[in-house]
XYZ file of N, CA and C in Angstrom:
594
model
N 19.249 54.146 0.834
C 18.164 53.475 1.556
C 17.096 52.951 0.582
N 16.724 53.814 -0.387
C 15.734 53.410 -1.378
C 16.259 52.259 -2.214
N 17.555 52.358 -2.565
C 18.179 51.311 -3.373
C 18.156 49.973 -2.633
N 18.496 49.986 -1.377
C 18.479 48.759 -0.567
C 17.061 48.203 -0.413
N 16.102 49.137 -0.270
C 14.715 48.710 -0.131
C 14.254 47.957 -1.382
N 14.739 48.412 -2.540
C 14.383 47.760 -3.802
C 14.859 46.313 -3.814
N 16.117 46.108 -3.358
C 16.653 44.744 -3.321
C 15.940 43.878 -2.285
N 15.596 44.506 -1.176
C 14.853 43.765 -0.150
C 13.496 43.318 -0.682
N 12.852 44.194 -1.465
C 11.555 43.865 -2.055
C 11.681 42.700 -3.038
N 12.741 42.723 -3.850
C 12.976 41.635 -4.808
C 13.213 40.316 -4.074
N 14.037 40.357 -3.015
C 14.307 39.145 -2.225
C 13.028 38.609 -1.578
N 12.207 39.545 -1.089
C 10.954 39.141 -0.462
C 10.037 38.452 -1.477
N 9.957 39.017 -2.694
C 9.129 38.412 -3.757
C 9.638 37.023 -4.130
N 10.964 36.888 -4.251
C 11.549 35.586 -4.577
C 11.266 34.567 -3.481
N 11.377 35.016 -2.234
C 11.132 34.126 -1.108
C 9.681 33.657 -1.085
N 8.760 34.627 -1.272
C 7.345 34.261 -1.263
C 6.991 33.341 -2.418
N 7.570 33.618 -3.596
C 7.318 32.773 -4.761
C 7.800 31.361 -4.554
N 9.015 31.215 -4.022
C 9.560 29.872 -3.780
C 8.799 29.172 -2.677
N 8.314 29.958 -1.707
C 7.559 29.374 -0.604
C 6.217 28.825 -1.096
N 5.548 29.578 -1.996
C 4.279 29.102 -2.567
C 4.507 27.832 -3.368
N 5.573 27.796 -4.187
C 5.902 26.601 -4.957
C 6.194 25.429 -4.032
N 6.946 25.710 -2.961
C 7.294 24.656 -2.000
C 6.077 24.088 -1.322
N 5.106 24.967 -1.010
C 3.882 24.499 -0.366
C 3.076 23.618 -1.312
N 3.036 23.961 -2.611
C 2.319 23.154 -3.594
C 2.927 21.763 -3.666
N 4.247 21.704 -3.737
C 4.940 20.422 -3.797
C 4.760 19.650 -2.499
N 4.903 20.340 -1.389
C 4.813 19.688 -0.091
C 3.407 19.196 0.224
N 2.392 19.818 -0.393
C 1.019 19.361 -0.149
C 0.856 17.921 -0.612
N 1.403 17.590 -1.779
C 1.336 16.211 -2.274
C 2.146 15.297 -1.365
N 3.347 15.751 -1.025
C 4.221 14.938 -0.170
C 3.589 14.714 1.202
N 3.020 15.798 1.756
C 2.378 15.698 3.069
C 1.205 14.727 3.037
N 0.307 14.904 2.052
C -0.876 14.045 1.960
C -0.502 12.607 1.639
N 0.572 12.431 0.859
C 1.045 11.086 0.543
C 1.529 10.385 1.811
N 2.236 11.124 2.664
C 2.736 10.546 3.920
C 1.572 10.198 4.846
N 0.583 11.088 4.923
C -0.598 10.812 5.755
C -1.328 9.574 5.245
N -1.511 9.489 3.929
C -2.191 8.341 3.324
C -1.423 7.053 3.576
N -0.104 7.129 3.441
C 0.737 5.941 3.631
C 0.599 5.402 5.048
N 0.723 6.273 6.033
C 0.635 5.850 7.441
C -0.764 5.320 7.755
N -1.783 6.006 7.241
C -3.162 5.585 7.494
C -3.454 4.233 6.857
N -3.003 4.046 5.612
C -3.205 2.768 4.924
C -2.490 1.642 5.659
N -1.258 1.879 6.077
C -0.485 0.871 6.799
C -1.198 0.455 8.084
N -1.627 1.440 8.867
C -2.325 1.142 10.127
C -3.675 0.474 9.876
N -4.379 0.921 8.833
C -5.687 0.346 8.520
C -5.558 -1.143 8.213
N -4.579 -1.504 7.389
C -4.401 -2.913 7.026
C -3.956 -3.746 8.221
N -3.083 -3.171 9.049
C -2.600 -3.919 10.219
C -3.712 -4.163 11.235
N -4.690 -3.262 11.269
C -5.758 -3.362 12.269
C -7.121 -3.656 11.649
N -7.118 -4.055 10.391
C -8.388 -4.302 9.704
C -9.208 -5.328 10.467
N -10.490 -5.014 10.700
C -11.330 -5.905 11.506
C -12.319 -6.692 10.658
N -12.024 -6.801 9.359
C -12.841 -7.657 8.497
C -12.393 -9.095 8.655
N -12.620 -9.915 7.653
C -12.159 -11.300 7.691
C -10.634 -11.294 7.854
N -10.090 -12.212 8.656
C -8.646 -12.195 8.919
C -7.816 -12.230 7.635
N -6.831 -11.329 7.563
C -5.909 -11.361 6.431
C -5.003 -12.569 6.552
N -4.643 -13.141 5.423
C -3.732 -14.292 5.431
C -2.325 -13.771 5.124
N -2.068 -12.579 5.607
C -0.793 -11.892 5.401
C -0.416 -11.154 6.674
N 0.874 -10.936 6.846
C 1.375 -10.027 7.870
C 1.823 -8.754 7.159
N 1.214 -7.630 7.508
C 1.591 -6.358 6.893
C 2.845 -5.853 7.600
N 3.945 -5.818 6.878
C 5.233 -5.469 7.476
C 5.589 -4.006 7.304
N 5.095 -3.364 6.259
C 5.437 -1.963 6.052
C 4.913 -1.457 4.727
N 4.796 -0.131 4.635
C 4.279 0.519 3.432
C 5.192 1.666 3.037
N 5.511 1.742 1.763
C 6.312 2.846 1.221
C 5.481 3.568 0.171
N 5.773 4.836 -0.041
C 5.038 5.628 -1.038
C 6.006 6.443 -1.874
N 5.749 6.498 -3.180
C 6.557 7.310 -4.086
C 5.636 8.067 -5.029
N 6.098 9.234 -5.454
C 5.340 10.031 -6.416
C 6.236 10.394 -7.589
N 5.745 10.149 -8.803
C 6.436 10.566 -10.020
C 5.502 11.477 -10.796
N 5.966 12.698 -11.034
C 5.146 13.667 -11.753
C 4.771 13.129 -13.129
N 3.489 13.222 -13.463
C 3.004 12.723 -14.743
C 2.581 11.269 -14.704
N 2.982 10.541 -13.666
C 2.596 9.128 -13.514
C 1.638 8.945 -12.340
N 2.023 9.460 -11.178
C 1.154 9.344 -10.021
C 1.858 8.802 -8.799
N 1.057 8.244 -7.912
C 1.565 7.756 -6.619
C 1.453 6.243 -6.558
N 2.516 5.619 -6.056
C 2.523 4.171 -5.838
C 2.751 3.894 -4.360
N 1.829 3.140 -3.765
C 2.002 2.638 -2.406
C 2.448 1.186 -2.526
N 3.617 0.866 -1.998
C 4.135 -0.499 -2.052
C 4.083 -1.093 -0.653
N 3.343 -2.188 -0.529
C 3.087 -2.797 0.778
C 3.751 -4.166 0.855
N 4.625 -4.330 1.825
C 5.221 -5.639 2.080
C 4.242 -6.432 2.931
N 3.688 -7.488 2.340
C 2.651 -8.286 3.008
C 3.071 -9.753 2.963
N 3.863 -10.157 3.931
C 4.387 -11.532 3.922
C 3.278 -12.532 4.224
N 3.474 -13.755 3.764
C 2.529 -14.828 4.074
C 2.513 -15.074 5.576
N 1.307 -15.212 6.113
C 1.188 -15.488 7.543
C 1.877 -16.806 7.868
N 2.586 -16.805 8.983
C 3.268 -18.042 9.387
C 2.271 -18.992 10.049
N 2.538 -20.256 9.920
C 1.626 -21.274 10.430
C 2.114 -21.758 11.789
N 1.214 -21.782 12.752
C 1.525 -22.313 14.080
C 0.524 -23.418 14.374
N 1.014 -24.632 14.472
C 0.137 -25.776 14.701
C 0.670 -26.585 15.884
N -0.153 -26.736 16.893
C 0.245 -27.464 18.091
C -0.176 -28.922 17.953
N 0.789 -29.812 18.020
C 0.484 -31.244 18.002
C 0.906 -31.823 19.340
N 0.669 -33.085 19.547
C 1.030 -33.696 20.832
C 2.542 -33.773 21.025
N 3.255 -33.869 19.929
C 4.691 -34.083 20.052
C 5.555 -32.858 19.778
N 5.026 -31.883 19.013
C 5.889 -30.769 18.634
C 5.063 -29.600 18.110
N 5.736 -28.506 17.867
C 5.121 -27.353 17.215
C 5.614 -27.278 15.784
N 4.693 -27.048 14.851
C 5.072 -26.650 13.493
C 4.994 -25.126 13.494
N 6.049 -24.484 13.131
C 5.996 -23.029 13.121
C 7.071 -22.451 12.201
N 6.993 -21.104 12.034
C 7.994 -20.354 11.271
C 8.221 -20.908 9.870
N 7.130 -21.260 9.206
C 7.256 -21.621 7.802
C 7.736 -23.028 7.542
N 7.394 -23.975 8.390
C 7.709 -25.372 8.098
C 7.216 -25.656 6.676
N 8.118 -26.084 5.816
C 7.836 -26.135 4.375
C 6.630 -27.006 4.021
N 6.499 -28.162 4.640
C 5.386 -29.050 4.290
C 4.047 -28.468 4.738
N 4.031 -27.880 5.931
C 2.785 -27.294 6.438
C 2.395 -26.084 5.600
N 3.388 -25.246 5.259
C 3.108 -24.075 4.423
C 2.563 -24.511 3.068
N 3.163 -25.534 2.494
C 2.719 -26.022 1.183
C 1.292 -26.560 1.264
N 0.986 -27.264 2.344
C -0.341 -27.830 2.526
C -1.383 -26.729 2.712
N -1.041 -25.711 3.519
C -2.008 -24.651 3.822
C -2.215 -23.729 2.632
N -1.127 -23.296 1.994
C -1.230 -22.321 0.908
C -1.514 -23.001 -0.429
N -2.698 -23.569 -0.498
C -3.169 -24.147 -1.764
C -3.534 -22.994 -2.702
N -3.827 -23.305 -3.945
C -4.214 -22.260 -4.897
C -5.493 -21.552 -4.444
N -6.400 -22.299 -3.794
C -7.641 -21.693 -3.312
C -7.366 -20.692 -2.185
N -6.438 -21.038 -1.284
C -6.095 -20.134 -0.181
C -5.417 -18.884 -0.715
N -4.563 -19.036 -1.716
C -3.877 -17.876 -2.296
C -4.889 -16.941 -2.966
N -5.892 -17.492 -3.649
C -6.932 -16.660 -4.244
C -7.742 -15.946 -3.157
N -8.011 -16.651 -2.063
C -8.725 -16.043 -0.941
C -7.870 -14.923 -0.334
N -6.580 -15.162 -0.255
C -5.643 -14.165 0.259
C -5.711 -12.881 -0.580
N -5.690 -13.021 -1.887
C -5.764 -11.866 -2.791
C -7.095 -11.138 -2.631
N -8.165 -11.916 -2.531
C -9.501 -11.342 -2.395
C -9.607 -10.489 -1.131
N -9.035 -10.983 -0.045
C -9.127 -10.245 1.220
C -8.272 -8.981 1.202
N -7.111 -9.040 0.574
C -6.285 -7.839 0.456
C -7.022 -6.764 -0.336
N -7.663 -7.159 -1.428
C -8.404 -6.198 -2.244
C -9.629 -5.657 -1.503
N -10.312 -6.513 -0.771
C -11.471 -6.069 0.004
C -11.058 -5.053 1.056
N -9.938 -5.320 1.729
C -9.434 -4.384 2.738
C -9.075 -3.048 2.093
N -8.452 -3.091 0.917
C -8.088 -1.865 0.208
C -9.339 -1.074 -0.179
N -10.366 -1.761 -0.673
C -11.615 -1.097 -1.058
C -12.264 -0.418 0.148
N -12.216 -1.071 1.302
C -12.781 -0.464 2.511
C -11.979 0.758 2.937
N -10.664 0.689 2.774
C -9.824 1.853 3.075
C -10.229 3.034 2.194
N -10.421 2.776 0.909
C -10.776 3.847 -0.020
C -12.156 4.421 0.275
N -13.067 3.589 0.749
C -14.389 4.080 1.123
C -14.299 5.028 2.317
N -13.460 4.670 3.293
C -13.393 5.432 4.543
C -12.420 6.607 4.492
N -11.335 6.484 3.721
C -10.259 7.472 3.805
C -9.860 8.073 2.455
N -10.766 8.048 1.473
C -10.393 8.587 0.156
C -10.055 10.070 0.209
N -10.599 10.795 1.183
C -10.312 12.231 1.285
C -8.870 12.498 1.722
N -8.187 11.480 2.260
C -6.798 11.645 2.681
C -5.835 11.630 1.494
N -6.266 11.045 0.380
C -5.356 10.894 -0.754
C -5.020 12.241 -1.375
N -3.777 12.421 -1.821
C -3.368 13.707 -2.408
C -4.151 14.043 -3.661
N -4.231 15.335 -3.940
C -4.863 15.810 -5.163
C -3.825 15.787 -6.268
N -4.044 14.928 -7.270
C -3.103 14.775 -8.376
C -3.688 15.375 -9.648
N -2.847 15.522 -10.652
C -3.325 16.009 -11.946
C -4.084 14.892 -12.661
N -4.894 15.261 -13.647
C -5.813 14.308 -14.291
C -5.119 13.155 -14.999
N -3.897 13.388 -15.497
C -3.217 12.315 -16.234
C -2.526 11.313 -15.313
N -2.528 11.602 -14.022
C -1.854 10.707 -13.075
C -2.835 9.678 -12.514
N -2.281 8.686 -11.827
C -3.120 7.656 -11.227
C -2.537 7.211 -9.894
N -3.356 6.483 -9.166
C -2.919 5.877 -7.903
C -2.698 4.387 -8.139
N -1.697 3.863 -7.448
C -1.418 2.437 -7.578
C -1.041 1.877 -6.201
N -1.573 0.712 -5.885
C -1.176 -0.012 -4.671
C -0.610 -1.351 -5.098
N 0.611 -1.633 -4.650
C 1.289 -2.883 -4.994
C 1.494 -3.680 -3.708
N 0.894 -4.860 -3.653
C 1.127 -5.775 -2.529
C 2.247 -6.736 -2.934
N 3.366 -6.700 -2.228
C 4.454 -7.652 -2.441
C 4.272 -8.799 -1.455
N 3.946 -9.968 -1.974
C 3.638 -11.112 -1.117
C 4.706 -12.187 -1.295
N 5.247 -12.646 -0.184
C 6.233 -13.734 -0.191
C 6.333 -14.294 1.224
N 7.043 -15.404 1.377
C 7.262 -15.941 2.711
C 8.134 -14.983 3.514
N 7.884 -14.951 4.799
C 8.706 -14.099 5.660
C 10.123 -14.651 5.752
N 11.087 -13.750 5.738
C 12.491 -14.156 5.875
C 12.739 -14.620 7.299
N 13.308 -15.804 7.444
C 13.569 -16.368 8.773
C 15.071 -16.440 9.005
N 15.466 -16.008 10.188
C 16.887 -16.031 10.546
C 17.130 -16.989 11.714
N 18.282 -17.617 11.673
C 18.703 -18.472 12.770
C 20.172 -18.191 13.032
N 20.487 -17.870 14.275
C 21.854 -17.501 14.654
C 22.386 -16.359 13.786
N 21.482 -15.413 13.482
C 21.877 -14.235 12.710
C 21.992 -14.454 11.213
N 21.739 -15.684 10.746
C 21.845 -15.977 9.313
C 20.468 -16.295 8.738
N 20.265 -15.836 7.500
C 18.986 -16.073 6.826
C 18.909 -17.531 6.369
N 17.834 -18.197 6.766
C 17.622 -19.583 6.352
C 17.133 -19.587 4.903
N 17.655 -20.464 4.065
C 17.191 -20.513 2.650
C 15.679 -20.692 2.569
N 15.093 -20.113 1.537
C 13.643 -20.181 1.362
C 13.177 -21.628 1.294
N 12.020 -21.879 1.892
C 11.453 -23.227 1.893
C 11.088 -23.642 0.477
N 11.151 -24.937 0.235
C 10.775 -25.471 -1.064
C 9.320 -25.115 -1.357
N 9.074 -24.590 -2.545
C 7.710 -24.215 -2.929
C 7.348 -22.783 -2.580
N 8.285 -22.042 -1.962
C 7.963 -20.664 -1.574
C 7.718 -19.773 -2.788
N 8.315 -20.147 -3.923
C 8.114 -19.345 -5.137
C 6.649 -19.365 -5.597
N 5.917 -20.426 -5.240
C 4.506 -20.514 -5.608
C 3.640 -19.589 -4.755
N 4.208 -19.122 -3.636
C 3.489 -18.202 -2.748
C 4.026 -16.777 -2.885
N 4.866 -16.557 -3.872
C 5.471 -15.235 -4.093
C 4.829 -14.582 -5.304
N 4.259 -13.405 -5.112
C 3.607 -12.711 -6.226
C 3.397 -11.247 -5.879
N 2.992 -10.479 -6.869
C 2.565 -9.097 -6.673
C 1.096 -8.984 -7.051
N 0.377 -8.245 -6.230
C -1.024 -7.927 -6.514
C -1.088 -6.407 -6.688
N -1.501 -5.950 -7.879
C -1.462 -4.524 -8.196
C -2.881 -4.009 -8.443
N -3.241 -2.942 -7.738
C -4.537 -2.290 -7.935
C -4.286 -0.849 -8.379
N -4.981 -0.422 -9.459
C -4.778 0.929 -9.996
C -6.119 1.605 -10.246
N -6.152 2.906 -10.024
C -7.331 3.683 -10.372
C -6.895 5.102 -10.724
N -7.712 5.782 -11.523
C -7.313 7.109 -11.973
C -7.966 8.211 -11.151
N -7.432 9.415 -11.314
C -7.861 10.570 -10.526
C -9.324 10.908 -10.786
N -9.743 10.855 -12.051
C -11.125 11.216 -12.394
C -12.134 10.335 -11.669
N -11.877 9.016 -11.647
C -12.797 8.100 -10.964
C -12.825 8.373 -9.459
N -11.655 8.665 -8.896
C -11.593 8.965 -7.465
C -12.391 10.231 -7.153
N -12.245 11.263 -7.970
C -12.979 12.512 -7.754
C -14.482 12.293 -7.906
N -14.887 11.492 -8.882
C -16.313 11.182 -9.057
C -16.862 10.418 -7.854
N -16.028 9.551 -7.277
C -16.415 8.806 -6.076
C -16.569 9.777 -4.898
N -15.595 10.675 -4.736
C -15.653 11.656 -3.650
C -16.887 12.541 -3.759
N -17.232 12.913 -4.993
C -18.360 13.833 -5.226
C -19.716 13.142 -5.284
N -19.726 11.828 -5.105
C -20.988 11.101 -5.104
C -21.514 10.744 -6.475
N -20.709 10.979 -7.523
C -21.135 10.622 -8.872
C -20.990 9.124 -9.136
N -20.153 8.477 -8.328
C -19.996 7.019 -8.380
C -20.257 6.452 -6.999
N -20.982 5.353 -6.932
C -21.158 4.655 -5.656
C -19.885 3.869 -5.359
N -19.786 3.330 -4.146
C -18.620 2.533 -3.783
C -18.470 1.333 -4.721
N -19.596 0.674 -5.024
C -19.546 -0.491 -5.914
C -19.098 -0.092 -7.317
N -19.614 1.031 -7.807
C -19.226 1.495 -9.140
C -17.747 1.872 -9.184
N -17.276 2.528 -8.123
C -15.866 2.896 -8.073
C -14.979 1.655 -8.032
N -15.360 0.672 -7.223
C -14.564 -0.553 -7.114
C -14.448 -1.269 -8.457
N -15.496 -1.162 -9.272
C -15.452 -1.771 -10.617
C -14.476 -1.054 -11.529
N -14.147 0.195 -11.213
C -13.213 0.989 -12.020
C -11.756 0.666 -11.683
N -11.543 0.003 -10.543
C -10.183 -0.334 -10.132
C -9.652 -1.466 -11.013
N -8.510 -1.245 -11.618
C -7.872 -2.276 -12.449
C -6.979 -3.131 -11.556
N -7.140 -4.440 -11.649
C -6.356 -5.361 -10.817
C -5.467 -6.231 -11.693
N -4.200 -6.255 -11.358
C -3.252 -7.120 -12.056
C -2.656 -8.098 -11.056
N -2.659 -9.359 -11.422
C -2.081 -10.397 -10.549
C -0.863 -10.947 -11.223
N 0.303 -10.667 -10.661
C 1.563 -11.089 -11.292
C 2.218 -12.209 -10.502
């Protein structure tokens, strides 16, 4: 009986140890999932200036030692224009080219970043607690929406490559913690965000 009790005690210790480790790992995974869903819903329902994108979905990944990446599929908004004779819609190439000038694309990027900054102001406490050497990254994948006709994908409109890009925003754990603790204002924190336009 004593001998069996010894083995039961060892099994119990192993179980508790693995459970504590699992909870540590799952805390990041859990908070990452909460952040992902919240960010996705926030962008889809953002009540600031209208986004010139359709938010289609958000994915999140974590790599130990690197950090968390949120990848957001944000297709170009489709153009709907009613004329006396017809509708222009679903990415009519000439209308899309006319609307998505370089100025509109810059405005599009500006609004995505503004929406992200507002999310961080309101929901920074939702983000997982990472180690100091890690960072957070948000990648907006922007391109024309894929259009299908009779179950087949229609080839991309001419000039769609000019509307295809990635917008990447990165910030580190230390700056986020300083923002949470009030050591950085929202404006100061936003200045710490590194933006790459690819």
